[in-house]
CSV table of C-alpha atoms in Angstrom, one decimal:
chain,number,residue,atom,x,y,z
A,1,MET,CA,81.8,23.1,221.9
A,2,PHE,CA,78.2,23.3,222.2
A,3,ASP,CA,76.1,23.0,225.1
A,4,PRO,CA,72.6,23.9,226.1
A,5,SER,CA,71.7,25.8,229.4
A,6,GLY,CA,68.1,25.9,230.8
A,7,PHE,CA,67.3,29.1,233.2
A,8,PRO,CA,64.2,28.4,235.3
A,9,LYS,CA,61.9,31.3,235.2
A,10,SER,CA,58.4,31.6,237.3
A,11,GLY,CA,56.2,33.9,235.0
A,12,GLY,CA,55.6,33.6,231.4
A,13,GLU,CA,56.1,37.0,230.3
A,14,SER,CA,60.2,36.8,229.9
A,15,VAL,CA,61.3,36.2,226.3
A,16,GLY,CA,61.1,32.9,225.2
A,17,VAL,CA,60.1,31.3,228.4
A,18,ALA,CA,58.2,28.2,228.2
A,19,ARG,CA,57.3,24.8,229.6
A,20,GLN,CA,60.4,22.8,228.0
A,21,TRP,CA,63.0,20.9,229.2
A,22,CYS,CA,65.7,22.2,232.0
A,23,GLY,CA,68.8,20.5,232.0
A,24,ARG,CA,69.9,22.8,235.7
A,25,LEU,CA,66.3,21.1,237.2
A,26,GLY,CA,66.9,17.6,234.9
A,27,LYS,CA,63.1,17.9,234.3
A,28,VAL,CA,60.5,19.9,232.1
A,29,ASP,CA,59.6,23.2,233.9
A,30,ASN,CA,58.9,26.3,232.7
A,31,CYS,CA,62.5,27.9,231.9
A,32,GLN,CA,64.3,29.8,229.2
A,33,VAL,CA,67.0,27.7,227.3
A,34,ALA,CA,69.9,29.4,225.4
A,35,MET,CA,72.9,27.6,223.0
A,36,ASP,CA,76.1,28.7,224.3
A,37,LEU,CA,79.1,28.2,222.2
A,38,GLY,CA,82.5,27.3,224.4
A,39,TYR,CA,86.1,27.3,223.4
A,40,VAL,CA,88.8,25.2,225.0
A,41,SER,CA,92.2,25.6,224.8
A,42,ARG,CA,95.5,24.9,227.2
A,43,LYS,CA,94.9,27.9,228.8
A,44,GLY,CA,91.3,27.2,229.9
A,45,PRO,CA,87.7,27.2,228.7
A,46,THR,CA,85.7,30.5,227.9
A,47,LEU,CA,82.3,31.2,226.6
A,48,VAL,CA,82.6,32.8,223.3
A,49,ASP,CA,78.7,33.0,221.7
A,50,THR,CA,75.2,32.2,223.2
A,51,ARG,CA,71.6,32.4,221.3
A,52,LEU,CA,68.2,32.5,222.9
A,53,SER,CA,65.9,29.4,221.7
A,54,LEU,CA,62.5,30.3,221.0
A,55,PRO,CA,60.0,27.7,221.1
A,56,LYS,CA,57.0,27.0,218.6
A,57,ALA,CA,54.6,28.8,221.2
A,58,TRP,CA,56.6,31.8,220.7
A,59,THR,CA,57.3,31.8,217.1
A,60,LYS,CA,53.5,31.3,216.5
A,61,ASP,CA,52.3,33.9,218.6
A,62,LYS,CA,52.9,37.6,216.4
A,63,ALA,CA,51.8,39.6,219.5
A,64,ARG,CA,54.0,38.1,221.9
A,65,LEU,CA,57.0,38.2,219.6
A,66,ASP,CA,55.9,42.0,219.7
A,67,LYS,CA,55.7,42.7,223.0
A,68,ALA,CA,59.0,41.0,223.8
A,69,GLY,CA,60.8,43.1,221.1
A,70,VAL,CA,61.9,40.2,219.1
A,71,PRO,CA,63.7,41.4,215.9
A,72,GLN,CA,62.0,40.3,212.6
A,73,GLY,CA,65.2,38.2,211.7
A,74,TYR,CA,65.0,35.6,214.5
A,75,ARG,CA,61.1,35.1,214.7
A,76,GLY,CA,61.4,31.8,212.8
A,77,TYR,CA,61.6,28.6,214.5
A,78,ARG,CA,65.1,27.0,214.6
A,79,THR,CA,66.0,23.9,216.5
A,80,ARG,CA,68.8,24.3,219.0
A,81,HIS,CA,70.9,22.4,216.4
A,82,GLN,CA,70.1,24.9,213.8
A,83,LEU,CA,71.5,27.7,216.6
A,84,ALA,CA,74.6,25.8,217.1
A,85,LEU,CA,75.3,25.8,213.2
A,86,GLU,CA,74.6,29.2,213.0
A,87,MET,CA,77.3,30.4,215.5
A,88,LEU,CA,79.8,27.8,214.2
A,89,ALA,CA,79.2,29.9,210.7
A,90,LYS,CA,79.5,33.1,212.5
A,91,ASN,CA,82.9,32.2,214.7
A,92,GLY,CA,84.3,29.3,213.4
A,93,ALA,CA,86.6,31.4,211.1
A,94,CYS,CA,88.2,33.5,213.5
A,95,LEU,CA,88.5,30.5,216.0
A,96,PRO,CA,91.5,27.7,215.4
A,97,GLN,CA,89.4,25.1,216.7
A,98,SER,CA,90.3,21.2,215.8
A,99,TRP,CA,87.3,19.1,217.3
A,100,MET,CA,84.2,19.8,218.0
A,101,ALA,CA,82.3,18.3,220.9
A,102,GLY,CA,78.8,18.4,222.9
A,103,ASP,CA,76.7,16.5,224.9
A,104,ASP,CA,74.2,13.7,224.2
A,105,GLU,CA,71.7,16.3,223.3
A,106,MET,CA,73.7,17.9,220.7
A,107,GLY,CA,74.9,14.1,219.7
A,108,ARG,CA,71.4,12.7,219.5
A,109,PRO,CA,70.3,13.5,215.7
A,110,SER,CA,72.4,11.7,212.8
A,111,TRP,CA,71.6,14.5,210.3
A,112,PHE,CA,73.5,17.2,212.7
A,113,ARG,CA,76.5,14.7,212.9
A,114,ARG,CA,76.6,14.3,209.0
A,115,ARG,CA,76.3,18.6,208.6
A,116,LEU,CA,79.3,18.7,210.7
A,117,ALA,CA,81.2,15.8,208.9
A,118,ALA,CA,79.8,17.9,205.3
A,119,LEU,CA,81.4,21.2,206.6
A,120,GLY,CA,84.8,19.4,207.5
A,121,GLU,CA,84.6,19.3,210.8
A,122,ARG,CA,86.2,16.4,213.1
A,123,TYR,CA,83.5,15.7,216.1
A,124,VAL,CA,83.2,13.8,219.0
A,125,LEU,CA,79.7,13.9,220.2
A,126,ALA,CA,77.9,12.2,223.3
A,127,VAL,CA,74.6,9.9,222.3
A,128,PRO,CA,71.8,8.9,224.8
A,129,LEU,CA,72.6,5.5,226.4
A,130,HIS,CA,69.4,4.1,224.5
A,131,THR,CA,71.1,4.7,221.1
A,132,THR,CA,71.2,1.5,219.2
A,133,MET,CA,74.4,0.5,217.0
A,134,ARG,CA,75.8,-2.2,215.0
A,135,ASP,CA,79.4,-3.1,215.8
A,136,LEU,CA,81.2,-3.5,212.6
A,137,GLU,CA,84.4,-5.4,213.9
A,138,VAL,CA,82.1,-8.2,214.8
A,139,GLU,CA,81.4,-11.0,212.9
A,140,PRO,CA,77.7,-11.4,211.5
A,141,PRO,CA,75.6,-14.4,213.1
A,142,ALA,CA,76.3,-18.0,211.0
A,143,SER,CA,73.9,-18.4,208.5
A,144,SER,CA,71.7,-21.6,208.5
A,145,GLY,CA,71.7,-21.8,204.5
A,146,ARG,CA,68.0,-21.2,204.4
A,147,GLY,CA,66.1,-17.7,204.2
A,148,ARG,CA,67.9,-14.1,204.3
A,149,ARG,CA,71.3,-14.0,205.6
A,150,PRO,CA,71.3,-13.0,209.6
A,151,GLN,CA,72.7,-9.3,210.2
A,152,ARG,CA,74.3,-8.0,213.0
A,153,PRO,CA,72.3,-6.9,215.7
A,154,TRP,CA,71.4,-3.5,216.9
A,155,PRO,CA,72.1,-3.3,220.9
A,156,SER,CA,71.9,-0.1,223.1
A,157,VAL,CA,74.6,1.8,224.2
A,158,GLU,CA,74.4,0.6,227.9
A,159,ALA,CA,74.1,-3.2,227.1
A,160,TRP,CA,76.9,-2.9,224.5
A,161,SER,CA,79.5,-1.2,226.9
A,162,GLN,CA,78.2,-3.9,229.7
A,163,SER,CA,79.1,-6.9,227.3
A,164,LEU,CA,82.4,-6.0,227.2
A,165,ALA,CA,85.3,-8.2,228.9
A,166,ASP,CA,87.2,-5.9,231.3
A,167,GLU,CA,90.8,-7.0,229.2
A,168,THR,CA,89.2,-5.2,226.2
A,169,TRP,CA,89.5,-1.7,228.3
A,170,LEU,CA,92.5,0.4,227.9
A,171,ARG,CA,93.2,2.6,230.7
A,172,ILE,CA,94.7,6.0,230.0
A,173,ASP,CA,95.8,9.0,232.2
A,174,GLY,CA,93.7,12.0,230.8
A,175,ARG,CA,94.1,15.4,232.4
A,176,ASP,CA,94.9,16.3,235.6
A,177,GLY,CA,92.2,16.4,238.7
A,178,ALA,CA,91.6,17.9,241.8
A,179,LYS,CA,92.7,14.8,243.3
A,180,GLY,CA,95.7,13.8,240.8
A,181,PRO,CA,95.6,12.4,237.2
A,182,LEU,CA,92.7,11.5,235.9
A,183,VAL,CA,92.7,7.7,234.8
A,184,VAL,CA,89.8,6.4,232.6
A,185,GLU,CA,89.1,3.4,230.7
A,186,THR,CA,88.6,3.6,227.3
A,187,VAL,CA,87.4,1.3,224.1
A,188,LYS,CA,86.7,2.4,220.3
A,189,ARG,CA,85.0,0.6,217.6
A,190,ARG,CA,83.5,1.1,213.9
A,191,VAL,CA,80.0,1.5,214.0
A,192,VAL,CA,76.9,2.3,212.0
A,193,ALA,CA,74.2,4.0,214.4
A,194,ARG,CA,70.4,3.9,213.9
A,195,THR,CA,68.9,7.1,212.7
A,196,HIS,CA,65.5,8.6,213.7
A,197,ARG,CA,64.0,6.7,210.9
A,198,ARG,CA,65.4,3.5,212.1
A,199,GLN,CA,67.5,3.6,209.0
A,200,GLN,CA,71.3,2.3,208.8
A,201,GLY,CA,73.2,5.7,209.4
A,202,ASP,CA,77.1,6.3,207.9
A,203,GLU,CA,80.1,4.8,209.4
A,204,GLU,CA,81.9,6.5,212.5
A,205,ARG,CA,83.6,5.6,215.4
A,206,ARG,CA,82.4,4.6,218.8
A,207,VAL,CA,84.3,5.7,221.9
A,208,VAL,CA,83.2,4.8,225.2
A,209,ILE,CA,84.9,6.0,228.2
A,210,ARG,CA,84.2,5.0,231.9
A,211,SER,CA,85.3,5.9,235.0
A,212,ARG,CA,85.7,4.4,238.3
A,213,ASP,CA,85.5,5.6,242.1
A,214,ARG,CA,89.1,6.1,243.4
A,215,ASP,CA,88.1,4.3,246.8
A,216,ASN,CA,85.9,1.4,245.8
A,217,GLN,CA,86.9,1.0,242.0
A,218,GLN,CA,83.3,0.8,240.9
A,219,VAL,CA,82.3,2.1,237.5
A,220,VAL,CA,80.4,5.5,238.4
A,221,GLN,CA,80.3,7.2,235.1
A,222,VAL,CA,80.2,5.7,231.4
A,223,ASP,CA,80.2,8.5,228.7
A,224,ASP,CA,79.3,7.0,224.9
A,225,SER,CA,80.6,9.0,221.8
A,226,LEU,CA,80.5,9.3,218.1
A,227,SER,CA,82.9,10.8,216.1
A,228,ASN,CA,84.2,10.8,212.2
A,229,ALA,CA,87.9,10.8,212.6
A,230,VAL,CA,90.4,8.8,211.2
A,231,PRO,CA,90.8,5.3,212.8
A,232,GLU,CA,94.0,6.2,213.3
A,233,THR,CA,93.5,9.1,216.0
A,234,PRO,CA,95.3,8.4,219.2
A,235,LEU,CA,92.8,7.0,221.6
A,236,TRP,CA,94.1,9.5,224.4
A,237,GLU,CA,93.3,12.2,221.8
A,238,TRP,CA,89.6,10.9,221.9
A,239,ALA,CA,89.2,10.5,225.3
A,240,ARG,CA,90.9,14.0,225.8
A,241,VAL,CA,88.3,15.8,223.8
A,242,ALA,CA,85.2,14.0,225.0
A,243,LYS,CA,86.5,14.9,228.7
A,244,ALA,CA,86.9,18.7,227.7
A,245,GLU,CA,83.1,19.2,226.9
A,246,HIS,CA,82.7,18.5,230.6
A,247,ARG,CA,84.9,22.0,231.3
A,248,ILE,CA,82.7,24.1,229.1
A,249,GLU,CA,79.5,22.6,231.7
A,250,ALA,CA,82.1,23.7,234.4
A,251,CYS,CA,82.3,27.0,232.9
A,252,LEU,CA,78.9,27.8,232.4
A,253,GLN,CA,78.4,26.7,236.2
A,254,ARG,CA,81.0,29.6,236.8
A,255,SER,CA,79.1,31.9,234.6
A,256,LYS,CA,75.8,31.2,236.7
A,257,SER,CA,77.8,31.6,240.1
A,258,ALA,CA,80.2,34.1,239.5
A,259,ALA,CA,79.2,36.2,236.7
A,260,GLY,CA,75.5,36.6,237.3
A,261,LEU,CA,74.4,34.8,233.9
A,262,ALA,CA,71.4,33.1,235.6
A,263,ASP,CA,70.1,36.2,237.5
A,264,ASP,CA,68.6,38.2,235.0
A,265,GLU,CA,65.3,39.9,235.7
A,266,VAL,CA,64.5,41.1,232.0
A,267,ARG,CA,61.8,40.1,230.0
A,268,HIS,CA,62.6,42.0,226.5
A,269,TRP,CA,64.7,40.4,223.9
A,270,THR,CA,67.1,43.7,224.3
A,271,GLY,CA,67.7,43.3,227.7
A,272,TRP,CA,68.2,39.7,227.6
A,273,GLN,CA,70.8,39.9,225.1
A,274,HIS,CA,72.7,42.7,227.2
A,275,HIS,CA,72.6,40.8,230.2
A,276,HIS,CA,74.1,37.3,228.8
A,277,THR,CA,76.7,39.7,226.6
A,278,LEU,CA,77.6,41.3,230.0
A,279,SER,CA,78.0,37.8,231.8
A,280,LEU,CA,80.1,36.5,228.6
A,281,ARG,CA,82.6,39.2,229.2
A,282,ALA,CA,82.5,39.1,232.8
A,283,THR,CA,83.1,35.4,232.9
A,284,TRP,CA,86.0,35.9,230.3
A,285,PHE,CA,87.9,38.5,232.5
A,286,LEU,CA,87.4,36.1,235.3
A,287,VAL,CA,89.2,33.3,233.1
A,288,ARG,CA,92.1,35.8,232.2
A,289,GLU,CA,92.4,37.4,235.4
A,290,THR,CA,92.7,33.8,237.0
A,291,GLU,CA,95.2,32.6,234.6
A,292,ARG,CA,97.1,35.6,235.2
A,293,GLY,CA,97.0,34.9,238.9
A,294,LYS,CA,98.4,31.6,238.6
A,295,LYS,CA,102.1,33.1,238.4
A,296,TRP,CA,101.5,33.9,242.1
A,297,THR,CA,101.6,31.8,245.3
A,298,PRO,CA,98.7,31.5,246.2
A,299,ALA,CA,96.8,32.4,243.0
A,300,MET,CA,94.2,35.3,243.4
A,301,THR,CA,90.8,33.8,243.9
A,302,PHE,CA,87.1,35.0,242.7
A,303,PRO,CA,86.2,36.7,245.5
A,304,GLN,CA,89.6,38.8,245.6
A,305,ILE,CA,88.8,39.3,241.7
A,306,ARG,CA,85.5,40.4,242.4
A,307,GLN,CA,86.5,42.9,245.3
A,308,GLY,CA,89.2,44.4,243.0
A,309,ILE,CA,86.4,45.3,240.7
A,310,ALA,CA,84.2,46.6,243.4
A,311,MET,CA,87.3,48.9,244.7
A,312,ILE,CA,87.4,50.4,241.2
A,313,LEU,CA,83.6,51.1,241.1
A,314,ARG,CA,83.9,52.9,244.4
A,315,GLU,CA,86.8,54.9,243.1
A,316,GLU,CA,84.8,55.9,240.5
A,317,PHE,CA,81.8,57.1,242.3
A,318,GLN,CA,84.0,58.6,244.8
A,319,CYS,CA,83.7,56.5,247.7
A,320,GLY,CA,87.3,56.0,248.9
A,321,THR,CA,90.9,56.6,247.7
A,322,MET,CA,92.2,54.0,245.8
A,323,SER,CA,95.7,53.8,247.2
A,324,HIS,CA,94.0,52.9,250.7
A,325,ARG,CA,92.2,50.2,249.0
A,326,LEU,CA,95.2,48.9,247.0
A,327,LYS,CA,97.1,48.7,250.7
A,328,GLU,CA,94.4,46.7,252.2
A,329,CYS,CA,94.5,44.4,249.0
A,330,GLN,CA,98.4,44.1,249.5
A,331,LYS,CA,98.1,43.3,253.1
A,332,ARG,CA,95.4,40.3,252.3
A,333,LEU,CA,97.9,39.1,249.9
A,334,GLN,CA,100.6,39.1,252.8
A,335,ARG,CA,98.4,37.6,255.3
A,336,ASN,CA,97.6,34.7,252.7
A,337,GLU,CA,101.2,34.1,251.9
A,338,LEU,CA,102.1,34.0,256.0
A,339,ALA,CA,99.5,31.3,256.5
A,340,ARG,CA,100.5,29.3,253.7
A,341,PHE,CA,104.2,29.4,255.0
A,342,SER,CA,102.9,28.5,258.3
A,343,HIS,CA,101.0,25.8,256.9
A,344,TRP,CA,104.3,24.3,255.0
A,345,LYS,CA,106.6,24.8,258.0
A,346,GLN,CA,104.2,23.0,260.5
A,347,ARG,CA,104.9,19.7,258.2
A,348,ASN,CA,108.9,20.5,258.6
A,349,ARG,CA,108.7,21.6,254.6
A,350,LEU,CA,110.3,24.6,253.2
A,351,ALA,CA,108.0,26.6,250.7
A,352,PRO,CA,109.4,28.6,248.3
A,353,LEU,CA,109.7,32.3,250.4
A,354,ASN,CA,108.5,35.5,248.4
A,355,LEU,CA,106.8,37.4,251.4
A,356,TYR,CA,106.3,41.0,250.9
A,357,GLN,CA,106.5,40.9,247.0
A,358,ARG,CA,102.9,40.9,245.8
A,359,GLN,CA,101.7,43.3,243.4
A,360,PHE,CA,98.5,43.8,242.7
C-alpha cells in the first residue's frame, strides 16, 4: 500500500524541503514529502520502504543537490507515483501481496492505475470527490430520433453517491474496531472514469463505502475507490481492502509519535536516509513486540516497551544492574494484573487469574 507523508520544516536547507502540499498540515507549506510503502497482513500493518520526493526546484539546482549530498542516481525529477512504482519493483517479489491500495492522491491519475493493471496487480485506489465517471449499469438517455445519440452523463463522485437510494446500499461488517464491529454501507458499479485529458478511460469497478455515526446514524464519511478486480469479487473483500489503507495511515502516525519518524534534525541526504531507516526498523520492532505481548493479559504497552529498550541501553552503559531492572518491570506487570483483577471483581465477574506468572 502506498501513502505519502509530509514533514513540516522551518528552514530551507534540509534536503528536499520546499513549499508543497503537506498532508499532515492539510495545506501547502514548507515541508519534506516522503512516499512510503506499507504492508498489511493478518498480523498487523508495518512500513516496508520509503523514498524522499525531490521537487523540481531541487532537481534543477545542482549546487543545492551537491550541498545536500544527493547521489547522482537520485537527482532526476520523479513524481510520487514513479517513486511508488520503483518501490514496488524492488520489494514486490519478496512480499506476497494480493492487493494494492492507496489514498486519493495515488488513485487520481489514470495512467498509474493502468500501469498497475499492466503489471498484473489488483488495486483498490481511492479517488477525489470531484472525479467524474460514467455509470455503465444505467440506461443511456432516450434518443429523440434527430442528431447525435445522447450519451450517459458524467456526474461527479459526490453527486452520484448522494443520488443513490437507501435500498441500494448493502450493509456489511468490516474489521473489528475499538468500539465493536465496524459496520459500513457499500455499493459497486461498472464505470469508466474521465482522464486528465477529458477522455474516456478503461472500464473499472467503482466501490463506494460510507460510514455512519454510531449514535445519530448520520453519514460521516464517504470513500470512493476504483478497482480492476473481476466483477465476481465479493463486496466484503473490496471493503476490507479499501479500509485497510487507513491502517497504514495509523501506522505512519504511530511511527511519528513512538519511533520519532518526524523528529529528525538533519539536512544531508545520508542523514535523512539513516534516520528514516532506523525509524522504520524501530516501528517494526514495536509491532512485533506488541503482537508478542498480546499473549499476556493485559498486553504490554508502548511505554513499557520503550522502558525495556531504555533498560537495555542503561545496562550497556553500566548505569545499573539488569536483574534489578527486570524485577522492577515484573512488579509493574503484577501491579497491572492486580488492578485488572480488582476491576473485574467490583463488577461481580470472574477474570482469568494468572497472577505472578509474568515473564519479561
